[in-house]
CSV table of C-alpha atoms in Angstrom, one decimal:
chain,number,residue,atom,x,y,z
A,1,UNK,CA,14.5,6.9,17.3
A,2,UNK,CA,13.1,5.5,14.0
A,3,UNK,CA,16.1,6.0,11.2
A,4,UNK,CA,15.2,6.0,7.6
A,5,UNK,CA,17.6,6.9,4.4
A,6,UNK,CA,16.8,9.1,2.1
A,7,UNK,CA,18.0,11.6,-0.7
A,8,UNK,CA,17.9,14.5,-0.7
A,9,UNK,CA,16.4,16.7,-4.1
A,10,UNK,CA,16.2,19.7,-3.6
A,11,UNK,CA,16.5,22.0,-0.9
A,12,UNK,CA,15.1,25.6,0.3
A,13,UNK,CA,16.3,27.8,3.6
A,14,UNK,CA,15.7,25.0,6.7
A,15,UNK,CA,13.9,22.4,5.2
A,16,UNK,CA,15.3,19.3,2.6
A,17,UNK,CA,12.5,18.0,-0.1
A,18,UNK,CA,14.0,13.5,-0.2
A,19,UNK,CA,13.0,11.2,-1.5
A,20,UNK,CA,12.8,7.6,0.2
A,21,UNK,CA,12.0,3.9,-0.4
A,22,UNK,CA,9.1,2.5,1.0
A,23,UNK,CA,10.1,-0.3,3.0
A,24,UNK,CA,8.7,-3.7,4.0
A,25,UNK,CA,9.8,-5.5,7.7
A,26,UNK,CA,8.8,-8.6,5.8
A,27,UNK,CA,12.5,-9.6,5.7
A,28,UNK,CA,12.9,-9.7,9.0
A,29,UNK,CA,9.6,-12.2,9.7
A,30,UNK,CA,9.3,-16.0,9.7
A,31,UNK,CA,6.3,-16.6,8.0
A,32,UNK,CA,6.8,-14.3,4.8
A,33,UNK,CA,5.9,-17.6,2.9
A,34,UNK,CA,2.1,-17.6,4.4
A,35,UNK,CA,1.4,-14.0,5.1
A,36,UNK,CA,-1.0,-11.9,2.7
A,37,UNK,CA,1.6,-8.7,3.0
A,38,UNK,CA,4.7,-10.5,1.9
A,39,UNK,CA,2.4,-11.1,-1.2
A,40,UNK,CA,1.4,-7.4,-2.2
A,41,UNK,CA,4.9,-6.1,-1.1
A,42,UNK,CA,6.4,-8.0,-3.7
A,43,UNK,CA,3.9,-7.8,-5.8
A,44,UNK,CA,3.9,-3.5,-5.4
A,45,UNK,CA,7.2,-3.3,-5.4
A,46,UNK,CA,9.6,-0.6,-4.2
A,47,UNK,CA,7.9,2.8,-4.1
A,48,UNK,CA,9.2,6.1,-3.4
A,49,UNK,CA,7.8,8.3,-1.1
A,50,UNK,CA,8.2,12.2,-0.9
A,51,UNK,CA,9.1,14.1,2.1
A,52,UNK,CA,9.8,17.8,3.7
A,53,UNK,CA,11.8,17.3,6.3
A,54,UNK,CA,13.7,19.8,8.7
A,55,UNK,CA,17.5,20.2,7.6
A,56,UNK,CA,19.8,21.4,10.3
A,57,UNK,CA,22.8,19.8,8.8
A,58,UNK,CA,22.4,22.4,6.0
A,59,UNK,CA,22.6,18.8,3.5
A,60,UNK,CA,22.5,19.7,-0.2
A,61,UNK,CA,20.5,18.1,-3.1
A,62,UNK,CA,22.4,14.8,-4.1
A,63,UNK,CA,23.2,14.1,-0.6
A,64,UNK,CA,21.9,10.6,1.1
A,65,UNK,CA,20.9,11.8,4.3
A,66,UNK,CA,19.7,9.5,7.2
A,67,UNK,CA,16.3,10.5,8.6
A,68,UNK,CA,14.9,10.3,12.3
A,69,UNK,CA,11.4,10.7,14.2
A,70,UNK,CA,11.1,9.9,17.4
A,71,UNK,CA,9.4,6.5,18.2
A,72,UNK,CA,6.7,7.7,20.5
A,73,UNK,CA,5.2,10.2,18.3
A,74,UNK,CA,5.3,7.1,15.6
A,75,UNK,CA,3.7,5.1,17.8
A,76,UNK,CA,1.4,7.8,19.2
A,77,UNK,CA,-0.2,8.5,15.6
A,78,UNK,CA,-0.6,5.0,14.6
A,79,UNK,CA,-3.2,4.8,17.3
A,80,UNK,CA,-4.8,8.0,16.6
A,81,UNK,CA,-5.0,7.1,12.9
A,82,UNK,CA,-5.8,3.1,13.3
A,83,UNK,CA,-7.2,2.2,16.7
A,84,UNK,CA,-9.5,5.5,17.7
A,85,UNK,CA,-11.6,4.5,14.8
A,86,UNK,CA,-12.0,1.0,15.6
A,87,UNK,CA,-13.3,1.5,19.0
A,88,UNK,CA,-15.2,5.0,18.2
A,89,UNK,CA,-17.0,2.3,15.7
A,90,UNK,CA,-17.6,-0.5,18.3
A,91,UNK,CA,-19.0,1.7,20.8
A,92,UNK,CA,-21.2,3.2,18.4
A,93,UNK,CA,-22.6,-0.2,17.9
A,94,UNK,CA,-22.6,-0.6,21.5
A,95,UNK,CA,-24.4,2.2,22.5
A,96,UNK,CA,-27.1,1.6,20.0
A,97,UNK,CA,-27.6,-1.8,21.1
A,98,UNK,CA,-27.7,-0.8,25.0
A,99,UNK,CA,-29.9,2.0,24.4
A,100,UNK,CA,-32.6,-0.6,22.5
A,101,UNK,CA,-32.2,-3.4,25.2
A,102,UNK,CA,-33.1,-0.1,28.1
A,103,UNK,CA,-35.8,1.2,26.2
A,104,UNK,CA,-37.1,-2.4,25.3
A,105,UNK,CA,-37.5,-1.8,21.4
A,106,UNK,CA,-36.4,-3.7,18.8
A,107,UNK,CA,-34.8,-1.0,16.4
A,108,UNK,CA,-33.0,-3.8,14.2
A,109,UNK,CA,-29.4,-4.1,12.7
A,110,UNK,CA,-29.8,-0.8,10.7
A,111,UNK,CA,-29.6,1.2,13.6
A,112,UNK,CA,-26.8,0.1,15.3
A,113,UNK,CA,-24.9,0.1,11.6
A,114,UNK,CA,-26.1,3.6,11.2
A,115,UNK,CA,-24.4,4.3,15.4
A,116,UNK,CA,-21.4,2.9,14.4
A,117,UNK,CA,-20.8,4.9,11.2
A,118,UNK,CA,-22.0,8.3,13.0
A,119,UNK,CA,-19.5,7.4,15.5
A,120,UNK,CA,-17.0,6.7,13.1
A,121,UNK,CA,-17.7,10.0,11.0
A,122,UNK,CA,-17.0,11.7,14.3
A,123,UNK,CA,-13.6,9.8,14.9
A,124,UNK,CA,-12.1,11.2,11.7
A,125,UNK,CA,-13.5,14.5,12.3
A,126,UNK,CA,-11.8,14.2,15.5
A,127,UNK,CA,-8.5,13.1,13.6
A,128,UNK,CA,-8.6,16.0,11.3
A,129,UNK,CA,-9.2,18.6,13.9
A,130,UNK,CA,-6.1,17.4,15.7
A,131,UNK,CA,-3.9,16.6,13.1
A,132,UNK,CA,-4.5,20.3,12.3
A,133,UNK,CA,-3.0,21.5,15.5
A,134,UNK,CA,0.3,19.9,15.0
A,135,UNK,CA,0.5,20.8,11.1
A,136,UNK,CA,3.6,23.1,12.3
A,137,UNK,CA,5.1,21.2,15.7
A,138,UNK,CA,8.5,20.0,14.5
A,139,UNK,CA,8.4,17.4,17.0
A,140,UNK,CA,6.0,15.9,14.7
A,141,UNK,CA,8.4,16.1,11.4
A,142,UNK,CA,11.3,13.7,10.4
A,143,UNK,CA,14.6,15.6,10.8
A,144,UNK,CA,17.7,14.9,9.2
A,145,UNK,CA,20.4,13.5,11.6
A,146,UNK,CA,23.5,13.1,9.6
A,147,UNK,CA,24.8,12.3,5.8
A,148,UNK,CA,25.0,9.0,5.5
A,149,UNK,CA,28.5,7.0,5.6
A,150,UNK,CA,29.6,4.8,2.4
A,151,UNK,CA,28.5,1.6,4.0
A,152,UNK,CA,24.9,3.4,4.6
A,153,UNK,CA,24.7,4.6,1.1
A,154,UNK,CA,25.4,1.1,-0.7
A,155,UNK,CA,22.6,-0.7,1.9
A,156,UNK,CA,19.8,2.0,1.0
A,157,UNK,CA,19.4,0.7,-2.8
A,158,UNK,CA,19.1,4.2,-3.8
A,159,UNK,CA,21.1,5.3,-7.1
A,160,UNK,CA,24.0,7.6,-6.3
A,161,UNK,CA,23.1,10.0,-8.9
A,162,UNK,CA,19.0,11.9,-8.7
A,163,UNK,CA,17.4,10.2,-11.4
C-alpha cells in the first residue's frame, strides 16, 4: 500500500476533496548531485495537488488524513500510461520497416515515422478508451485510511490551519 498525507478541504456525503504536496524520492537517492530531476524538483518547488478521494472515516475539512492506493494498481497504470506507448511506437516503426524489406521497396524514413506515430495515436486511443471503463472502480481511487497522528502531521510540511 502507497501512503500519502493529505488535508482534507472540504467534504460532501462519501467522498473528501485534500489537498497534497507533490513529492520528490530525490531525498532518498545517492546521486541527487548529478541527476537532471533533483535539478527541476528544486527548482519547481513544492506543489499542491488536488484530489477526490473516498472517505469512510467520515474525516472533516481541516483534518490531515493519511491517504492509500494499492501498489499494484500504481504500478499497473504507470505501464499503461508510459511503457504501452513506447512499444506501440517501436513496433510501428518496425512493422513499417519489415513490410519494406518483404515487399523489396525502399519507402524511406517518412514512412516508418509516419507507422510509428499512427501506432502511437492508436496507443492513447487505447488509453482513453480504458481509462474510461474504470472512471467509477474504487479500486482505482485513493481512500482515506486514518487521521493522521501528531508525529505524522508535523512530517507532512502541511500548515495546520487551510490556508
Amino acid at each position: 500500500m502507497i501512503k500519502q498525507t493529505a488535508i482534507v478541504t472540504r467534504t460532501e456525503h462519501a467522498v473528501a476533496f485534500v489537498k497534497t504536496i507533490r513529492e520528490s524520492t530525490c531525498g532518498q537517492c545517492g546521486v541527487q548531485k548529478g541527476c537532471g530531476t533533483s535539478v527541476f524538483s528544486k527548482v519547481l518547488g513544492n506543489k499542491f495537488s488536488e484530489l477526490t478521494v473516498l472517505n469512510p472515516i467520515s474525516a472533516e475539512t481541516g483534518d490531515v488524513v493519511i491517504l492509500g492506493m494499492q501498489e499494484s494498481v500504481l504500478v499497473s497504470s504507470a505501464l499503461l500510461m508510459y511503457l504501452f506507448p513506447l512499444l506501440m511506437m517501436f513496433s510501428g516503426a518496425a512493422s513499417m520497416i519489415m513490410i519494406s524489406h518483404r515487399l523489396n521497396l525502399d519507402l524511406g524514413q517518412l514512412w516508418t515515422i509516419a507507422s510509428s506515430f499512427t501506432w502511437l495515436l492508436a496507443a492513447f486511443l487505447y488509453i482513453k478508451k480504458a481509462s474510461k471503463k474504470h472512471v467509477g472502480d474504487k479500486r482505482f481511487q485513493p481512500v482515506i485510511l486514518s487521521k493522521a497522528t501528531l508525529s505524522e502531521q508535523k512530517a507532512s510540511l502541511f500548515p495546520i490551519e487551510i490556508i
